């Protein structure tokens, strides 16, 4: 899941941590219910419903899967969409690149290295 867009100062307030966690838990619950239904149905088809019956066994699969997915997706959505640090890191990287002309792209760096090798090769031959 991509991080939630952060628009600072443009009339759009970013979601709070609680809202991010709730959104992740709801999505995890939906995914967990679906996966629980699929695997629960498969297990019931293969091994039978057991002594508790069809609905109790299927609901146990679905609820346990939903709880697990909700828990991990709620934590993951908070961690992954916590972007103010990423925004600060990106701003620092741009500031560093602007203040230091030696920091370039990979292509430019490779061209510089090749030019140095050619210069060293030329100097060693003469």
Tab-separated table of N, CA and C in Angstrom:
chain	number	residue	atom	x	y	z
A	1	UNK	N	0.845	-1.167	0.000
A	1	UNK	CA	0.000	0.000	0.000
A	1	UNK	C	0.890	1.229	0.000
A	2	UNK	N	0.695	2.168	-0.930
A	2	UNK	CA	1.514	3.369	-0.935
A	2	UNK	C	1.169	4.251	0.253
A	3	UNK	N	2.130	5.059	0.688
A	3	UNK	CA	1.846	5.941	1.819
A	3	UNK	C	0.773	6.959	1.476
A	4	UNK	N	0.084	7.420	2.501
A	4	UNK	CA	-0.961	8.424	2.329
A	4	UNK	C	-0.310	9.730	1.913
A	5	UNK	N	-0.818	10.410	0.856
A	5	UNK	CA	-0.197	11.656	0.431
A	5	UNK	C	-0.256	12.717	1.523
A	6	UNK	N	0.831	13.418	1.661
A	6	UNK	CA	0.929	14.456	2.673
A	6	UNK	C	0.988	15.809	1.977
A	7	UNK	N	-0.066	16.577	2.062
A	7	UNK	CA	-0.101	17.926	1.486
A	7	UNK	C	-0.079	18.911	2.641
A	8	UNK	N	1.058	19.506	2.883
A	8	UNK	CA	1.195	20.417	4.014
A	8	UNK	C	0.927	21.850	3.569
A	9	UNK	N	-0.003	22.496	4.253
A	9	UNK	CA	-0.256	23.900	4.009
A	9	UNK	C	-1.093	24.195	2.774
A	10	UNK	N	-1.781	23.229	2.229
A	10	UNK	CA	-2.589	23.467	1.039
A	10	UNK	C	-4.071	23.235	1.313
A	11	UNK	N	-4.501	23.445	2.530
A	11	UNK	CA	-5.902	23.294	2.865
A	11	UNK	C	-6.328	21.863	3.130
A	12	UNK	N	-5.421	20.921	3.033
A	12	UNK	CA	-5.735	19.513	3.258
A	12	UNK	C	-4.958	19.040	4.469
A	13	UNK	N	-5.684	18.582	5.464
A	13	UNK	CA	-5.029	18.113	6.676
A	13	UNK	C	-4.771	16.621	6.567
A	14	UNK	N	-3.544	16.215	6.849
A	14	UNK	CA	-3.207	14.792	6.741
A	14	UNK	C	-3.888	14.007	7.862
A	15	UNK	N	-4.173	12.728	7.618
A	15	UNK	CA	-4.850	11.932	8.637
A	15	UNK	C	-3.975	11.753	9.872
A	16	UNK	N	-4.630	11.649	11.013
A	16	UNK	CA	-3.894	11.449	12.258
A	16	UNK	C	-3.401	10.009	12.337
A	17	UNK	N	-2.570	9.755	13.308
A	17	UNK	CA	-2.050	8.399	13.505
A	17	UNK	C	-3.190	7.445	13.822
A	18	UNK	N	-4.148	7.891	14.616
A	18	UNK	CA	-5.289	7.038	14.945
A	18	UNK	C	-6.086	6.690	13.692
A	19	UNK	N	-6.299	7.672	12.809
A	19	UNK	CA	-7.034	7.419	11.572
A	19	UNK	C	-6.274	6.456	10.663
A	20	UNK	N	-4.952	6.602	10.603
A	20	UNK	CA	-4.138	5.688	9.801
A	20	UNK	C	-4.218	4.272	10.352
A	21	UNK	N	-4.156	4.152	11.682
A	21	UNK	CA	-4.221	2.836	12.301
A	21	UNK	C	-5.596	2.202	12.070
A	22	UNK	N	-6.650	3.006	12.191
A	22	UNK	CA	-8.002	2.504	11.988
A	22	UNK	C	-8.202	2.068	10.538
A	23	UNK	N	-7.669	2.844	9.602
A	23	UNK	CA	-7.784	2.489	8.196
A	23	UNK	C	-7.049	1.180	7.903
A	24	UNK	N	-5.860	1.009	8.461
A	24	UNK	CA	-5.116	-0.235	8.278
A	24	UNK	C	-5.823	-1.417	8.900
A	25	UNK	N	-6.434	-1.201	10.072
A	25	UNK	CA	-7.156	-2.293	10.734
A	25	UNK	C	-8.390	-2.695	9.931
A	26	UNK	N	-9.101	-1.742	9.378
A	26	UNK	CA	-10.278	-2.065	8.570
A	26	UNK	C	-9.893	-2.812	7.291
A	27	UNK	N	-8.833	-2.357	6.642
A	27	UNK	CA	-8.392	-3.066	5.443
A	27	UNK	C	-7.889	-4.463	5.797
A	28	UNK	N	-7.156	-4.575	6.890
A	28	UNK	CA	-6.681	-5.884	7.335
A	28	UNK	C	-7.826	-6.808	7.702
A	29	UNK	N	-8.869	-6.252	8.309
A	29	UNK	CA	-10.036	-7.056	8.645
A	29	UNK	C	-10.723	-7.597	7.414
A	30	UNK	N	-10.856	-6.763	6.409
A	30	UNK	CA	-11.474	-7.215	5.162
A	30	UNK	C	-10.667	-8.295	4.469
A	31	UNK	N	-9.362	-8.073	4.401
A	31	UNK	CA	-8.489	-9.077	3.790
A	31	UNK	C	-8.502	-10.360	4.616
A	32	UNK	N	-8.436	-10.218	5.932
A	32	UNK	CA	-8.426	-11.387	6.808
A	32	UNK	C	-9.709	-12.199	6.720
A	33	UNK	N	-10.851	-11.522	6.654
A	33	UNK	CA	-12.117	-12.245	6.512
A	33	UNK	C	-12.150	-13.032	5.206
A	34	UNK	N	-11.666	-12.413	4.151
A	34	UNK	CA	-11.657	-13.091	2.853
A	34	UNK	C	-10.725	-14.294	2.865
A	35	UNK	N	-9.520	-14.106	3.346
A	35	UNK	CA	-8.555	-15.209	3.406
A	35	UNK	C	-9.061	-16.298	4.347
A	36	UNK	N	-9.639	-15.908	5.473
A	36	UNK	CA	-10.197	-16.886	6.406
A	36	UNK	C	-11.320	-17.691	5.785
A	37	UNK	N	-12.156	-17.028	4.989
A	37	UNK	CA	-13.232	-17.735	4.301
A	37	UNK	C	-12.674	-18.749	3.309
A	38	UNK	N	-11.664	-18.325	2.550
A	38	UNK	CA	-11.085	-19.220	1.538
A	38	UNK	C	-10.426	-20.422	2.200
A	39	UNK	N	-9.524	-20.173	3.147
A	39	UNK	CA	-8.813	-21.290	3.775
A	39	UNK	C	-9.706	-22.107	4.693
A	40	UNK	N	-10.654	-21.459	5.354
A	40	UNK	CA	-11.607	-22.190	6.191
A	40	UNK	C	-12.482	-23.110	5.373
A	41	UNK	N	-12.957	-22.608	4.241
A	41	UNK	CA	-13.776	-23.439	3.360
A	41	UNK	C	-12.975	-24.615	2.836
A	42	UNK	N	-11.746	-24.354	2.453
A	42	UNK	CA	-10.888	-25.433	1.951
A	42	UNK	C	-10.644	-26.484	3.034
A	43	UNK	N	-10.394	-26.038	4.238
A	43	UNK	CA	-10.164	-26.973	5.338
A	43	UNK	C	-11.413	-27.794	5.648
A	44	UNK	N	-12.558	-27.163	5.606
A	44	UNK	CA	-13.813	-27.877	5.870
A	44	UNK	C	-14.087	-28.895	4.757
A	45	UNK	N	-13.794	-28.528	3.515
A	45	UNK	CA	-13.996	-29.456	2.398
A	45	UNK	C	-13.069	-30.660	2.526
A	46	UNK	N	-11.826	-30.408	2.913
A	46	UNK	CA	-10.850	-31.506	3.000
A	46	UNK	C	-11.036	-32.381	4.233
A	47	UNK	N	-11.240	-31.759	5.406
A	47	UNK	CA	-11.220	-32.509	6.664
A	47	UNK	C	-12.575	-32.609	7.353
A	48	UNK	N	-13.553	-31.946	6.845
A	48	UNK	CA	-14.862	-31.959	7.474
A	48	UNK	C	-15.018	-30.838	8.482
A	49	UNK	N	-16.244	-30.607	8.907
A	49	UNK	CA	-16.536	-29.482	9.792
A	49	UNK	C	-16.112	-29.746	11.232
A	50	UNK	N	-16.001	-30.974	11.629
A	50	UNK	CA	-15.616	-31.283	12.997
A	50	UNK	C	-16.815	-31.289	13.922
A	51	UNK	N	-16.581	-31.450	15.227
A	51	UNK	CA	-17.695	-31.587	16.169
A	51	UNK	C	-18.467	-30.292	16.396
A	52	UNK	N	-17.873	-29.141	16.084
A	52	UNK	CA	-18.549	-27.868	16.359
A	52	UNK	C	-19.524	-27.470	15.263
A	53	UNK	N	-19.394	-28.046	14.104
A	53	UNK	CA	-20.303	-27.711	13.019
A	53	UNK	C	-19.661	-26.808	11.985
A	54	UNK	N	-20.361	-26.663	10.897
A	54	UNK	CA	-19.850	-25.920	9.749
A	54	UNK	C	-19.650	-24.433	10.047
A	55	UNK	N	-20.672	-23.779	10.539
A	55	UNK	CA	-20.608	-22.320	10.734
A	55	UNK	C	-19.614	-21.932	11.827
A	56	UNK	N	-19.569	-22.689	12.906
A	56	UNK	CA	-18.640	-22.363	13.993
A	56	UNK	C	-17.198	-22.526	13.544
A	57	UNK	N	-16.922	-23.565	12.781
A	57	UNK	CA	-15.557	-23.789	12.305
A	57	UNK	C	-15.157	-22.713	11.306
A	58	UNK	N	-16.040	-22.411	10.369
A	58	UNK	CA	-15.731	-21.388	9.371
A	58	UNK	C	-15.574	-20.009	10.010
A	59	UNK	N	-16.432	-19.675	10.949
A	59	UNK	CA	-16.327	-18.370	11.607
A	59	UNK	C	-15.057	-18.266	12.437
A	60	UNK	N	-14.614	-19.373	13.019
A	60	UNK	CA	-13.359	-19.348	13.786
A	60	UNK	C	-12.187	-19.046	12.851
A	61	UNK	N	-12.144	-19.694	11.692
A	61	UNK	CA	-11.091	-19.411	10.709
A	61	UNK	C	-11.130	-17.945	10.283
A	62	UNK	N	-12.324	-17.465	9.979
A	62	UNK	CA	-12.447	-16.102	9.471
A	62	UNK	C	-12.079	-15.066	10.523
A	63	UNK	N	-12.537	-15.245	11.748
A	63	UNK	CA	-12.254	-14.250	12.789
A	63	UNK	C	-10.786	-14.251	13.207
A	64	UNK	N	-10.192	-15.426	13.310
A	64	UNK	CA	-8.778	-15.451	13.703
A	64	UNK	C	-7.906	-14.851	12.603
A	65	UNK	N	-8.239	-15.121	11.351
A	65	UNK	CA	-7.488	-14.536	10.251
A	65	UNK	C	-7.694	-13.022	10.195
A	66	UNK	N	-8.931	-12.570	10.399
A	66	UNK	CA	-9.214	-11.131	10.381
A	66	UNK	C	-8.487	-10.404	11.504
A	67	UNK	N	-8.449	-11.006	12.684
A	67	UNK	CA	-7.755	-10.362	13.813
A	67	UNK	C	-6.261	-10.253	13.541
A	68	UNK	N	-5.675	-11.296	12.986
A	68	UNK	CA	-4.236	-11.278	12.695
A	68	UNK	C	-3.909	-10.233	11.633
A	69	UNK	N	-4.641	-10.248	10.527
A	69	UNK	CA	-4.388	-9.280	9.466
A	69	UNK	C	-4.639	-7.854	9.951
A	70	UNK	N	-5.691	-7.641	10.726
A	70	UNK	CA	-5.982	-6.295	11.240
A	70	UNK	C	-4.849	-5.768	12.088
A	71	UNK	N	-4.355	-6.620	12.960
A	71	UNK	CA	-3.271	-6.212	13.854
A	71	UNK	C	-2.040	-5.786	13.056
A	72	UNK	N	-1.602	-6.634	12.146
A	72	UNK	CA	-0.363	-6.334	11.432
A	72	UNK	C	-0.535	-5.207	10.412
A	73	UNK	N	-1.676	-5.113	9.754
A	73	UNK	CA	-1.861	-4.029	8.800
A	73	UNK	C	-2.058	-2.689	9.494
A	74	UNK	N	-2.644	-2.673	10.680
A	74	UNK	CA	-2.774	-1.397	11.389
A	74	UNK	C	-1.406	-0.878	11.811
A	75	UNK	N	-0.564	-1.759	12.296
A	75	UNK	CA	0.792	-1.340	12.667
A	75	UNK	C	1.581	-0.934	11.428
A	76	UNK	N	1.469	-1.739	10.369
A	76	UNK	CA	2.205	-1.444	9.146
A	76	UNK	C	1.784	-0.145	8.492
A	77	UNK	N	0.499	0.171	8.525
A	77	UNK	CA	0.055	1.416	7.897
A	77	UNK	C	0.538	2.633	8.665
A	78	UNK	N	0.641	2.533	9.968
A	78	UNK	CA	1.175	3.657	10.751
A	78	UNK	C	2.659	3.824	10.484
A	79	UNK	N	3.386	2.723	10.458
A	79	UNK	CA	4.831	2.809	10.234
A	79	UNK	C	5.126	3.290	8.822
A	80	UNK	N	4.447	2.712	7.847
A	80	UNK	CA	4.750	3.020	6.454
A	80	UNK	C	4.331	4.429	6.059
A	81	UNK	N	3.244	4.931	6.569
A	81	UNK	CA	2.775	6.252	6.152
A	81	UNK	C	3.260	7.356	7.079
A	82	UNK	N	4.179	7.054	7.938
A	82	UNK	CA	4.744	8.074	8.809
A	82	UNK	C	5.815	8.807	8.016
A	83	UNK	N	5.399	9.755	7.179
A	83	UNK	CA	6.294	10.334	6.184
A	83	UNK	C	6.962	11.652	6.555
A	84	UNK	N	6.647	12.363	7.637
A	84	UNK	CA	7.386	13.604	7.875
A	84	UNK	C	8.902	13.400	7.946
A	85	UNK	N	9.352	12.260	8.472
A	85	UNK	CA	10.785	11.990	8.497
A	85	UNK	C	11.302	11.811	7.077
A	86	UNK	N	10.546	11.099	6.249
A	86	UNK	CA	10.965	10.896	4.862
A	86	UNK	C	11.012	12.225	4.114
A	87	UNK	N	10.070	13.105	4.371
A	87	UNK	CA	10.071	14.415	3.723
A	87	UNK	C	11.293	15.213	4.159
A	88	UNK	N	11.598	15.156	5.453
A	88	UNK	CA	12.787	15.862	5.948
A	88	UNK	C	14.063	15.284	5.350
A	89	UNK	N	14.128	13.960	5.246
A	89	UNK	CA	15.323	13.328	4.678
A	89	UNK	C	15.493	13.722	3.208
A	90	UNK	N	14.388	13.747	2.467
A	90	UNK	CA	14.457	14.135	1.065
A	90	UNK	C	14.883	15.593	0.929
A	91	UNK	N	14.354	16.466	1.778
A	91	UNK	CA	14.749	17.872	1.738
A	91	UNK	C	16.226	18.040	2.076
A	92	UNK	N	16.697	17.278	3.058
A	92	UNK	CA	18.119	17.347	3.409
A	92	UNK	C	18.990	16.850	2.264
A	93	UNK	N	18.544	15.804	1.574
A	93	UNK	CA	19.311	15.273	0.452
A	93	UNK	C	19.389	16.296	-0.678
A	94	UNK	N	18.264	16.961	-0.971
A	94	UNK	CA	18.283	17.994	-2.011
A	94	UNK	C	19.163	19.170	-1.611
A	95	UNK	N	19.104	19.541	-0.339
A	95	UNK	CA	19.932	20.647	0.135
A	95	UNK	C	21.407	20.277	0.048
A	96	UNK	N	21.728	19.052	0.417
A	96	UNK	CA	23.117	18.601	0.358
A	96	UNK	C	23.603	18.537	-1.089
A	97	UNK	N	22.744	18.046	-1.980
A	97	UNK	CA	23.123	17.954	-3.394
A	97	UNK	C	23.302	19.348	-3.998
A	98	UNK	N	22.472	20.302	-3.579
A	98	UNK	CA	22.592	21.660	-4.113
A	98	UNK	C	23.837	22.353	-3.581
A	99	UNK	N	24.197	22.086	-2.326
A	99	UNK	CA	25.351	22.756	-1.738
A	99	UNK	C	26.664	22.077	-2.109
A	100	UNK	N	26.625	20.797	-2.503
A	100	UNK	CA	27.835	20.070	-2.838
A	100	UNK	C	27.738	19.603	-4.286
A	101	UNK	N	28.456	20.241	-5.198
A	101	UNK	CA	28.350	19.857	-6.609
A	101	UNK	C	28.969	18.491	-6.914
A	102	UNK	N	29.666	17.894	-5.957
A	102	UNK	CA	30.275	16.593	-6.196
A	102	UNK	C	29.261	15.454	-6.151
A	103	UNK	N	28.121	15.689	-5.518
A	103	UNK	CA	27.091	14.659	-5.447
A	103	UNK	C	26.256	14.735	-6.714
A	104	UNK	N	26.287	13.666	-7.485
A	104	UNK	CA	25.599	13.644	-8.765
A	104	UNK	C	24.820	12.348	-8.900
A	105	UNK	N	24.221	12.185	-10.049
A	105	UNK	CA	23.493	10.949	-10.308
A	105	UNK	C	24.483	9.821	-10.560
A	106	UNK	N	23.965	8.596	-10.628
A	106	UNK	CA	24.829	7.435	-10.870
A	106	UNK	C	25.479	7.517	-12.241
A	107	UNK	N	24.733	7.989	-13.221
A	107	UNK	CA	25.272	8.102	-14.576
A	107	UNK	C	26.413	9.112	-14.618
A	108	UNK	N	26.208	10.265	-13.990
A	108	UNK	CA	27.270	11.267	-13.966
A	108	UNK	C	28.488	10.761	-13.205
A	109	UNK	N	28.260	10.044	-12.117
A	109	UNK	CA	29.379	9.500	-11.346
A	109	UNK	C	30.158	8.487	-12.169
A	110	UNK	N	29.446	7.633	-12.901
A	110	UNK	CA	30.122	6.643	-13.748
A	110	UNK	C	30.938	7.330	-14.837
A	111	UNK	N	30.410	8.407	-15.414
A	111	UNK	CA	31.149	9.140	-16.438
A	111	UNK	C	32.404	9.778	-15.856
A	112	UNK	N	32.308	10.297	-14.645
A	112	UNK	CA	33.478	10.899	-13.988
A	112	UNK	C	34.537	9.847	-13.723
A	113	UNK	N	34.123	8.679	-13.257
A	113	UNK	CA	35.083	7.608	-12.971
A	113	UNK	C	35.765	7.161	-14.254
A	114	UNK	N	34.982	6.999	-15.338
A	114	UNK	CA	35.580	6.599	-16.618
A	114	UNK	C	36.587	7.640	-17.100
A	115	UNK	N	36.245	8.913	-16.942
A	115	UNK	CA	37.165	9.972	-17.360
A	115	UNK	C	38.451	9.927	-16.534
A	116	UNK	N	38.343	9.664	-15.244
A	116	UNK	CA	39.545	9.552	-14.399
A	116	UNK	C	40.392	8.358	-14.819
A	117	UNK	N	39.734	7.238	-15.133
A	117	UNK	CA	40.480	6.056	-15.574
A	117	UNK	C	41.220	6.333	-16.876
A	118	UNK	N	40.539	7.016	-17.804
A	118	UNK	CA	41.180	7.368	-19.065
A	118	UNK	C	42.373	8.283	-18.829
A	119	UNK	N	42.222	9.231	-17.895
A	119	UNK	CA	43.305	10.153	-17.589
A	119	UNK	C	44.475	9.406	-16.966
A	120	UNK	N	44.204	8.494	-16.037
A	120	UNK	CA	45.269	7.704	-15.414
A	120	UNK	C	45.939	6.802	-16.447
A	121	UNK	N	45.159	6.219	-17.359
A	121	UNK	CA	45.709	5.363	-18.393
A	121	UNK	C	46.619	6.175	-19.329
A	122	UNK	N	46.183	7.367	-19.674
A	122	UNK	CA	46.975	8.250	-20.535
A	122	UNK	C	48.284	8.655	-19.839
A	123	UNK	N	48.198	8.976	-18.529
A	123	UNK	CA	49.396	9.379	-17.773
A	123	UNK	C	50.363	8.217	-17.613
A	124	UNK	N	49.862	7.002	-17.432
A	124	UNK	CA	50.743	5.859	-17.244
A	124	UNK	C	51.429	5.478	-18.562
A	125	UNK	N	50.768	5.750	-19.709
A	125	UNK	CA	51.371	5.449	-20.992
A	125	UNK	C	52.459	6.462	-21.350
A	126	UNK	N	52.373	7.679	-20.885
A	126	UNK	CA	53.360	8.727	-21.221
A	126	UNK	C	54.427	8.844	-20.207
